[in-house]
Tab-separated table of C-alpha atoms and ligand atoms in Angstrom:
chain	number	residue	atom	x	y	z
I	1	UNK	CA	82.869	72.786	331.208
I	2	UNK	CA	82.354	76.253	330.067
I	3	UNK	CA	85.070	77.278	327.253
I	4	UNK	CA	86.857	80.320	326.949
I	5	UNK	CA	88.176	81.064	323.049
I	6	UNK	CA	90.469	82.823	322.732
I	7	UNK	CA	91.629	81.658	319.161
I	8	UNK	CA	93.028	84.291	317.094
I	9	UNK	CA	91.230	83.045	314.055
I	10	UNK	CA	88.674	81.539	313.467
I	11	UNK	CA	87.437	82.599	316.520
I	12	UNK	CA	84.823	83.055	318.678
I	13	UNK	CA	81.726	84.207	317.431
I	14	UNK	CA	78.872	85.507	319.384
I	15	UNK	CA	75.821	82.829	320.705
I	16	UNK	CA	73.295	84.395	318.930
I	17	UNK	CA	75.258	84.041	315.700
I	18	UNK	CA	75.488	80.711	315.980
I	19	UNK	CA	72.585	79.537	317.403
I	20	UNK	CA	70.463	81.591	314.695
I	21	UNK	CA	72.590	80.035	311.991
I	22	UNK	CA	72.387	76.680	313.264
I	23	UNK	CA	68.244	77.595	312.674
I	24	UNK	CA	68.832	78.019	309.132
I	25	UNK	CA	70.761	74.945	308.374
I	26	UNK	CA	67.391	73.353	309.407
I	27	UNK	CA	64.791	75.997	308.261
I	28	UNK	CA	66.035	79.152	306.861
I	29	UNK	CA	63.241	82.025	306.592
I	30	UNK	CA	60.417	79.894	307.510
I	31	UNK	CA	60.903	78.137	303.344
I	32	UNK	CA	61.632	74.701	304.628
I	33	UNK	CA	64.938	74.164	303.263
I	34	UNK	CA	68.012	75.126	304.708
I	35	UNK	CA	70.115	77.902	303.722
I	36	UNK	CA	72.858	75.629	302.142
I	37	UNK	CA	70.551	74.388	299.498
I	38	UNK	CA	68.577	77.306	298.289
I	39	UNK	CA	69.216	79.319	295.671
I	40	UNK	CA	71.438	82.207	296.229
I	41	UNK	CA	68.500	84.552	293.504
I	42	UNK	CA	66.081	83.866	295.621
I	43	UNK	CA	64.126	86.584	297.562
I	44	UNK	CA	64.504	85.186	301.037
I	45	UNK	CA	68.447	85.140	299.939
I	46	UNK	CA	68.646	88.711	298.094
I	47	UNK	CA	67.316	89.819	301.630
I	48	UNK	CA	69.733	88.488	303.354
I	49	UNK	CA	72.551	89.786	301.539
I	50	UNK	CA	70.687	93.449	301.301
I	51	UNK	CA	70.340	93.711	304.865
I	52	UNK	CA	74.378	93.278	305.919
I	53	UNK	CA	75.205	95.398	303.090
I	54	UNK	CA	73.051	97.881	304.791
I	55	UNK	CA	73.712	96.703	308.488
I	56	UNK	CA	77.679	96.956	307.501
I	57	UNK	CA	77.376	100.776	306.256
I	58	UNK	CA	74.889	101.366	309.684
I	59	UNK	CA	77.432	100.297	312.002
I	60	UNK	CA	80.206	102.008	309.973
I	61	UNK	CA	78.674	104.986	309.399
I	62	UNK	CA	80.162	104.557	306.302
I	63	UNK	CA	79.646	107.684	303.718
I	64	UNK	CA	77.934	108.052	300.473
I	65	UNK	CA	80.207	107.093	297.578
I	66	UNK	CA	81.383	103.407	298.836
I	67	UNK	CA	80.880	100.287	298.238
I	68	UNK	CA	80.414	96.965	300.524
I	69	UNK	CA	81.538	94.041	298.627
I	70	UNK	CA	81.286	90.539	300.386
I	71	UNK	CA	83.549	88.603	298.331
I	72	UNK	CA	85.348	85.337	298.572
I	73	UNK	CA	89.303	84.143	298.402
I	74	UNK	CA	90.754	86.064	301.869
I	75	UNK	CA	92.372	88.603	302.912
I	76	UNK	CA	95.019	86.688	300.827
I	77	UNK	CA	93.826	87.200	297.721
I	78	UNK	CA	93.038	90.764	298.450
I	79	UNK	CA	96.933	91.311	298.697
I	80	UNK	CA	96.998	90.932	294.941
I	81	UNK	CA	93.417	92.606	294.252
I	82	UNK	CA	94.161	95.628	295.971
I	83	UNK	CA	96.705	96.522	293.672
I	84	UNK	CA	95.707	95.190	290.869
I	85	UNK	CA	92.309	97.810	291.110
I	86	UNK	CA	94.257	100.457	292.347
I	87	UNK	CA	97.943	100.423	291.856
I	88	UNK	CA	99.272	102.876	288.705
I	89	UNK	CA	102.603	102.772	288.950
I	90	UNK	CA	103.885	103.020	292.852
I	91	UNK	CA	102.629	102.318	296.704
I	92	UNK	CA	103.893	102.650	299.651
I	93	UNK	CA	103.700	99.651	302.316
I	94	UNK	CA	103.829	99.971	306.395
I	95	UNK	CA	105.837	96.976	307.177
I	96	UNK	CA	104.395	95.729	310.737
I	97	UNK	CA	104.405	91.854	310.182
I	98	UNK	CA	103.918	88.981	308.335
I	99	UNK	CA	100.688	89.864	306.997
I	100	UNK	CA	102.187	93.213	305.508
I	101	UNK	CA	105.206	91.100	304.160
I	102	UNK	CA	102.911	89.010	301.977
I	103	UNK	CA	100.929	91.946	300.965
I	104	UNK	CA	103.980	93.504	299.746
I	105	UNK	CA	105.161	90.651	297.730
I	106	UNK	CA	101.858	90.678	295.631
I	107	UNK	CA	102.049	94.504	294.617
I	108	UNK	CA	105.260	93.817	293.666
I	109	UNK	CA	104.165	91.246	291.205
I	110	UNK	CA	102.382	94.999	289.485
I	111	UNK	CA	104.716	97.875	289.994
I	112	UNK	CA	106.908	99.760	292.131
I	113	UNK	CA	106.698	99.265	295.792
I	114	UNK	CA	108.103	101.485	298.627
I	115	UNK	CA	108.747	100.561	302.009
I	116	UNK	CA	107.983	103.443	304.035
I	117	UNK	CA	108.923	101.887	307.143
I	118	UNK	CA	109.737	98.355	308.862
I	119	UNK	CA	109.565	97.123	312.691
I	120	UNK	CA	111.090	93.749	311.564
I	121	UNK	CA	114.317	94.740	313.393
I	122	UNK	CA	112.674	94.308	316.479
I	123	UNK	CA	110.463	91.189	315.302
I	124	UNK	CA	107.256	93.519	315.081
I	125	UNK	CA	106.721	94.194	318.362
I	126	UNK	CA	106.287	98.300	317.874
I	127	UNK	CA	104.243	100.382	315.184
I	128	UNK	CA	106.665	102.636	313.654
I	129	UNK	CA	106.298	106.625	313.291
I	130	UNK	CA	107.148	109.399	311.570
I	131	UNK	CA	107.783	107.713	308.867
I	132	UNK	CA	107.948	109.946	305.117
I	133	UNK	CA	105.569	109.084	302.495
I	134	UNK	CA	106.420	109.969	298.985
I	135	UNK	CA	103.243	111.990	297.473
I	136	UNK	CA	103.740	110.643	294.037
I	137	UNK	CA	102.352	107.045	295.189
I	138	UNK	CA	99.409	105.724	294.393
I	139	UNK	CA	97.960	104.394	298.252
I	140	UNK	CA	99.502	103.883	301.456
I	141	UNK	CA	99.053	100.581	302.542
I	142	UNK	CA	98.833	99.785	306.332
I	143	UNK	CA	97.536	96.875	308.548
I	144	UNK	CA	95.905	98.365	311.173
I	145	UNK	CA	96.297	95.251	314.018
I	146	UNK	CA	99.064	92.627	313.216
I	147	UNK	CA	97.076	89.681	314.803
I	148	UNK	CA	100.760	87.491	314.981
I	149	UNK	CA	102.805	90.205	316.594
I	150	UNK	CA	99.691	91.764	319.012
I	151	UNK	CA	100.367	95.360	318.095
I	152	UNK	CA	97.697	97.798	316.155
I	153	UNK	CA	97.553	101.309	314.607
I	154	UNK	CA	94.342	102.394	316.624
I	155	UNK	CA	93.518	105.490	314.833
I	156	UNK	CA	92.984	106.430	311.345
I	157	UNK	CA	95.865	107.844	310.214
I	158	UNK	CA	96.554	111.472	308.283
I	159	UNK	CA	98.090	110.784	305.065
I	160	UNK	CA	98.032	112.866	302.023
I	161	UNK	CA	97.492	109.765	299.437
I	162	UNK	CA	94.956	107.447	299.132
I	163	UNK	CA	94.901	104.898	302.335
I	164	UNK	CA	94.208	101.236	301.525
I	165	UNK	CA	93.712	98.752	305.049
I	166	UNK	CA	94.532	95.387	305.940
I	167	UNK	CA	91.297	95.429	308.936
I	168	UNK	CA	90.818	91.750	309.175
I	169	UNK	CA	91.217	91.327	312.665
I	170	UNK	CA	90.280	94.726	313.830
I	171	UNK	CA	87.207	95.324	311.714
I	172	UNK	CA	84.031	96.445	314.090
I	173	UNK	CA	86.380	96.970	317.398
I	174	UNK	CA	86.217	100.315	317.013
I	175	UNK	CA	84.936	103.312	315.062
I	176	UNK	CA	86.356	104.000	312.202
I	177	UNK	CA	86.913	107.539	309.865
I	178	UNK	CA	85.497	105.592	306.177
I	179	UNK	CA	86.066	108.711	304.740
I	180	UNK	CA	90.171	108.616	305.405
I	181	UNK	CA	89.819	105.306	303.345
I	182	UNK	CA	89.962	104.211	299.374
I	183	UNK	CA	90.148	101.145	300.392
I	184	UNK	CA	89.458	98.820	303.269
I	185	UNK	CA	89.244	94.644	303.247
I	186	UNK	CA	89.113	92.077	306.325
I	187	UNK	CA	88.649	88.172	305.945
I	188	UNK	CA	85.597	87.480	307.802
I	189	UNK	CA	86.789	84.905	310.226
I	190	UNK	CA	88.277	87.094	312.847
I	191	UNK	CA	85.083	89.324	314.229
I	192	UNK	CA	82.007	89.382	311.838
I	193	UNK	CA	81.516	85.054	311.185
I	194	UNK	CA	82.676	81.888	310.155
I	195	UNK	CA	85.620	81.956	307.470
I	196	UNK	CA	85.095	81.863	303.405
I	197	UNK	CA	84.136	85.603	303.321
I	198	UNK	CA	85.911	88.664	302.617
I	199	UNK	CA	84.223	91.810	303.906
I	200	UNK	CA	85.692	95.120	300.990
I	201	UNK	CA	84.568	98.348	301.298
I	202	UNK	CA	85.688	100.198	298.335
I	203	UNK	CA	85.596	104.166	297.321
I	204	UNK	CA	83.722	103.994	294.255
I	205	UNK	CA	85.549	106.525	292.602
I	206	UNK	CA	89.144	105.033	293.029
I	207	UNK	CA	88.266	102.490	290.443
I	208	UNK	CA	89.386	101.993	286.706
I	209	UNK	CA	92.536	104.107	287.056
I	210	UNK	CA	94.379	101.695	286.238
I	211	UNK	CA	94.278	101.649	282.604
I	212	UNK	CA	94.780	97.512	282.966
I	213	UNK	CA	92.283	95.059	281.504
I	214	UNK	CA	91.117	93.250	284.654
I	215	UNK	CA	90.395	89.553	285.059
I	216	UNK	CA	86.430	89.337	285.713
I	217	UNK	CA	86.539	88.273	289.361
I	218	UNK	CA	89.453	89.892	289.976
I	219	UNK	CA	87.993	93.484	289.433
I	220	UNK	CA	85.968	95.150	292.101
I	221	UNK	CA	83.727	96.887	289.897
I	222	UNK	CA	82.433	93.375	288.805
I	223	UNK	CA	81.324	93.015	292.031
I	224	UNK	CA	80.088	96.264	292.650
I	225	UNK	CA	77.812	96.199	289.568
I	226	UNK	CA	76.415	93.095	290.254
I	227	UNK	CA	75.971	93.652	294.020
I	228	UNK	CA	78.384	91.010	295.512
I	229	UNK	CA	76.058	88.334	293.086
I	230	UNK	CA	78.206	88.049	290.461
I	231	UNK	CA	79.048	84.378	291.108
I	232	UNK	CA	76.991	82.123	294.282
I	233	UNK	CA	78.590	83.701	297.199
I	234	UNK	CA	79.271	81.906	300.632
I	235	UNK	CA	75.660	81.858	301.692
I	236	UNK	CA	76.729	80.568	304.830
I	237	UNK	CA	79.245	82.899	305.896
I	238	UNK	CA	76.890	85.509	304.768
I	239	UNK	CA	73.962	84.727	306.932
I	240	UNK	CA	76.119	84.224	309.884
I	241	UNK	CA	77.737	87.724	309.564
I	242	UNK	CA	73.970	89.322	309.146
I	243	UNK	CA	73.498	87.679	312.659
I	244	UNK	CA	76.594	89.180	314.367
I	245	UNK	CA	76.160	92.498	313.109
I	246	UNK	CA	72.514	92.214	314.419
I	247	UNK	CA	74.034	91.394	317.392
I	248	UNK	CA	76.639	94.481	317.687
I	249	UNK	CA	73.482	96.392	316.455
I	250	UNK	CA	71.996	95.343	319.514
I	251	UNK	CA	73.962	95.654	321.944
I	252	UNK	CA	74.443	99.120	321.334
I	253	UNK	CA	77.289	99.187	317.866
I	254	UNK	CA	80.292	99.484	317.518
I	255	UNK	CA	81.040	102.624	320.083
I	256	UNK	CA	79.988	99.867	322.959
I	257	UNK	CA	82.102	97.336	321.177
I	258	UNK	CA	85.055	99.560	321.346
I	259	UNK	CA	84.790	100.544	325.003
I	260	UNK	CA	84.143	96.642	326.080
I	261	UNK	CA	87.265	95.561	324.284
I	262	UNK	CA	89.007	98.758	325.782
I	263	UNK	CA	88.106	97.189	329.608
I	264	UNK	CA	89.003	93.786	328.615
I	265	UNK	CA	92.536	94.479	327.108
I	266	UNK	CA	92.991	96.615	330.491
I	267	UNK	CA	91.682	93.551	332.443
I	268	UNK	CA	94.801	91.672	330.833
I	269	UNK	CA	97.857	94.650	330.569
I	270	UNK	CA	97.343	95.809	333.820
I	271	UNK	CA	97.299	91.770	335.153
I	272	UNK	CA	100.947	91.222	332.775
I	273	UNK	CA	102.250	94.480	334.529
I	274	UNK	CA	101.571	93.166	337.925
I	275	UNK	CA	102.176	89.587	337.756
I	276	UNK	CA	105.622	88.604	338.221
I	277	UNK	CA	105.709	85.521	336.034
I	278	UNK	CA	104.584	87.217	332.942
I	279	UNK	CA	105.056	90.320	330.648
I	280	UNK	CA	103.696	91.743	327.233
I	281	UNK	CA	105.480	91.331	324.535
I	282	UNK	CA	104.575	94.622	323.035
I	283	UNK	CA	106.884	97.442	324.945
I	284	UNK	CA	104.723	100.618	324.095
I	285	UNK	CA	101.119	100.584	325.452
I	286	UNK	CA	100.083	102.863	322.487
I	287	UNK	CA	101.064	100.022	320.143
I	288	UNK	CA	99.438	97.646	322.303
I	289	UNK	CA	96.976	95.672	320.537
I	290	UNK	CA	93.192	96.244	322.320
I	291	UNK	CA	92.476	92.534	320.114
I	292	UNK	CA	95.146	90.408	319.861
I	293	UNK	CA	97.207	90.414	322.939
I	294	UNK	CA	100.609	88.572	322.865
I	295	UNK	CA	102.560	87.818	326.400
I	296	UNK	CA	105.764	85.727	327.498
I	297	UNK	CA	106.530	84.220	330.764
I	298	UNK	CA	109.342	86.418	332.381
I	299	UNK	CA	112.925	85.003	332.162
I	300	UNK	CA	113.322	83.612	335.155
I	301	UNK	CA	110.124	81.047	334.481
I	302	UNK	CA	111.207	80.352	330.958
I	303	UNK	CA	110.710	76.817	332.030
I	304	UNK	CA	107.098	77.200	332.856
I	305	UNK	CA	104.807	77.978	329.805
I	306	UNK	CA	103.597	74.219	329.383
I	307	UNK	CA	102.609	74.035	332.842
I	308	UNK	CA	100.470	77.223	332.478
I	309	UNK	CA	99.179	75.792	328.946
I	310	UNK	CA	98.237	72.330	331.008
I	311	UNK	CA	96.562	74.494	334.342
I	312	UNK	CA	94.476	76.633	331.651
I	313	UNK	CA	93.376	73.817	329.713
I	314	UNK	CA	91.995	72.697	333.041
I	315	UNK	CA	90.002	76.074	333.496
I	316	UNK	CA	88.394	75.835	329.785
I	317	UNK	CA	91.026	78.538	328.557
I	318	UNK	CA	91.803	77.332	324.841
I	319	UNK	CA	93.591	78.754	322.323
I	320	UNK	CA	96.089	80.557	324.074
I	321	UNK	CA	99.119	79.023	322.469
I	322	UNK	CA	101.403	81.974	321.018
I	323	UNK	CA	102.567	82.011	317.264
I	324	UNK	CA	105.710	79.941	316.434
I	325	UNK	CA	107.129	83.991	315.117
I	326	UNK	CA	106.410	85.234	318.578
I	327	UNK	CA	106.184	81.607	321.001
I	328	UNK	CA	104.773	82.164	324.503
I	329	UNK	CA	100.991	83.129	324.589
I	330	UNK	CA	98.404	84.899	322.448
I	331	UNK	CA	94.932	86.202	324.048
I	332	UNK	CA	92.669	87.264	320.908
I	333	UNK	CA	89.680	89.152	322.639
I	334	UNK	CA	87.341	89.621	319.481
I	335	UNK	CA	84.232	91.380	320.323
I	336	UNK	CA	82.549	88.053	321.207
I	337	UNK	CA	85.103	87.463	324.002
I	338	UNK	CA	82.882	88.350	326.932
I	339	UNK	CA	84.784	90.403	330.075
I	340	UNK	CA	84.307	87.141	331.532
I	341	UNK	CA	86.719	85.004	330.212
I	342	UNK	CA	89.639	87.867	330.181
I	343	UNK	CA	88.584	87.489	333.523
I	344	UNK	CA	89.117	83.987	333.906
I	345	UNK	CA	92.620	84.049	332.421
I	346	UNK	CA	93.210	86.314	333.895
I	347	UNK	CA	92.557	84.154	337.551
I	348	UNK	CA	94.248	81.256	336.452
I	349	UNK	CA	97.609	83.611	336.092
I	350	UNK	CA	97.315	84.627	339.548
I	351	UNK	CA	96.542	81.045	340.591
I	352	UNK	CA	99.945	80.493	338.590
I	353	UNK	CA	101.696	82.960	340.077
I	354	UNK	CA	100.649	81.810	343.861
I	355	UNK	CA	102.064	78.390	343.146
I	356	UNK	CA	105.335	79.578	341.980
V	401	PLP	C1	94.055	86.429	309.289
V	401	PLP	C2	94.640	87.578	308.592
V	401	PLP	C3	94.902	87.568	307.209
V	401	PLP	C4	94.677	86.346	306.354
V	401	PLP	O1	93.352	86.175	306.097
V	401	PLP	P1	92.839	85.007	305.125
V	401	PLP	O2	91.372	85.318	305.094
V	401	PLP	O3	93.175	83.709	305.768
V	401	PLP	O4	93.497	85.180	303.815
V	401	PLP	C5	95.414	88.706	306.638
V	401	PLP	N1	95.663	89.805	307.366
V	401	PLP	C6	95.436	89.854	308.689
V	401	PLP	C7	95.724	91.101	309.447
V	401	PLP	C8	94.917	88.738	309.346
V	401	PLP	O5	94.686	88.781	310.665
């Protein structure tokens, strides 16, 4: 039976990535050995590595002046390696989930942090506004789609001090200013390939501010010096993100990427509006999440959310189980999601809805 993934992470990742990785397990670059057991200096390797570099800053349209560091350890680690590069004295922090939360506890661990703003009185479900920030910090810190709570800031915003981004599960959905940006990171696992790399993109001059003596790995201008080959890197991971950025390259970049993900997130609001058994969690379709997309069953079928779990199983749907913070369901619609399966789901809800 056909599958439809809708994991929020890992997740799905495009055919072509796979079945052109699953090639160079066997044979990678026509050497004879596979790309898990050769070494990470040689030329086939360094070629690799050169071309997403490049392929990343194509499809970003990312500016003179940055760097693309592929780096290991998370998103998780970058909590702590943002501010460790780039945190003086003070930041500010957008506090839209769980993600942000543990972002914030690691700057703390090197200075001052400010809370500019919090939607944890309404368990995440909004992006809030208008919020001040104080001009004597040192970045803003946001995370542009909270993959748990399905909501997403889905333009760059205006700030007058340095921005710094959590984009791990929003990276390549849609185009992006770079130049509004010191500082961008996403773990890999969410849109770009398997998990065990960490895509940074770095202004070059926002580093070695800080006046602290860094720890070797733990400073990005180790890694920018010695292009992301400091230390072996996930050669893996690495070769199967060159193949899904082919892939977006392909099929026409990131502007198509953006406007399929638009339709498919429609596909699935406009089905929770309709349906009478379910409803998004997220009140405010501006906040509305175009990749992670987070729905209940209505009140009055509170009863029902197994049975729907048990008919989609039967349909191929998997991964639609909600977060234990949120419960109910959780559609992630990465850019590998074809139309396809939204549509699917979006099927077996009417089938649901017919029975009841
Ligand atoms: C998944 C995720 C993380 C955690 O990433 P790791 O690579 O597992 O450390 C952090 N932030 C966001 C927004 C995520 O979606």
């Amino acid at each position: 039976m056909k599958k439809h993934n809708f994991f929020a992470g890992p997740s799905i990742l495009s055919e072509f990535t796979k079945e052109e990785t699953a090639k160079a397990v066997m044979d990678f670059a026509d050497t004879g050995l596979s790309v898990m057991e050769i070494s990470h200096r040689s030329a086939e390797f360094q070629a690799v590595v050169d071309e997403t570099i490049a392929l990343v800053k194509e499809l970003l349209e990312i500016p003179e002046g940055y760097s693309v560091l592929l780096l290991q350890g998370g998103a998780s680690l970058q909590f702590y390696m943002a501010p460790l590069n780039l945190m003086v004295k003070k930041a500010a922090y957008l506090n839209t989930g769980s993600w942000a939360s543990k972002a914030i506890k690691e700057a703390k661990l090197l200075g001052e942090v400010v809370e500019v703003a919090s939607s944890k009185d309404k368990n995440h479900s909004y992006i809030p506004k208008g919020y001040e920030v104080p001009s004597d910090v040192d970045y803003l810190h946001i995370t542009t789609n909270n993959t748990i709570y399905g909501t997403e800031i889905k333009s760059d915003p205006e700030v007058s001090v340095p921005l710094v981004a959590d984009m791990s599960s929003d990276i390549f959905s849609r185009p992006i200013d770079i130049s509004k940006y010191d500082l961008i990171y996403a773990g890999a696992q969410k849109n770009l390939a398997p998990s065990g790399l960490t895509l940074v993109i770095v202004k070059d001059d926002a580093l070695g501010k800080t006046g602290r003596t860094l720890p070797t790995m733990l400073d990005y201008q180790t890694h920018v010096s010695n292009g992301s080959m400091f230390n072996t890197p996930p050669c893996i991971a690495i070769y199967a993100a060159l193949q899904t950025l082919k892939w977006y390259k392909q099929k026409g970049g990131i502007a198509t990427m953006h406007k399929l993900n638009v339709v498919k997130a429609k596909l699935l609001y406009d089905e929770l509006e309709r349906n009478k058994m379910f409803k998004a969690v997220v009140p405010d379709p501006d906040d509305r999440s175009i990749m992670n997309i987070c729905f209940v069953m209505e009140e009055a079928y509170a009863d029902k959310e197994a049975d729907f779990l048990a008919l989609a199983k039967t349909k191929g749907l998997v991964g639609l189980k909600g977060h234990r913070s949120v419960g109910g369901f959780r559609a992630s619609t990465y850019n590998a999601l074809p139309v396809e399966s939204v549509q699917a789901l979006v099927d077996a809800m009417k089938e649901f809805e017919s029975k009841h």
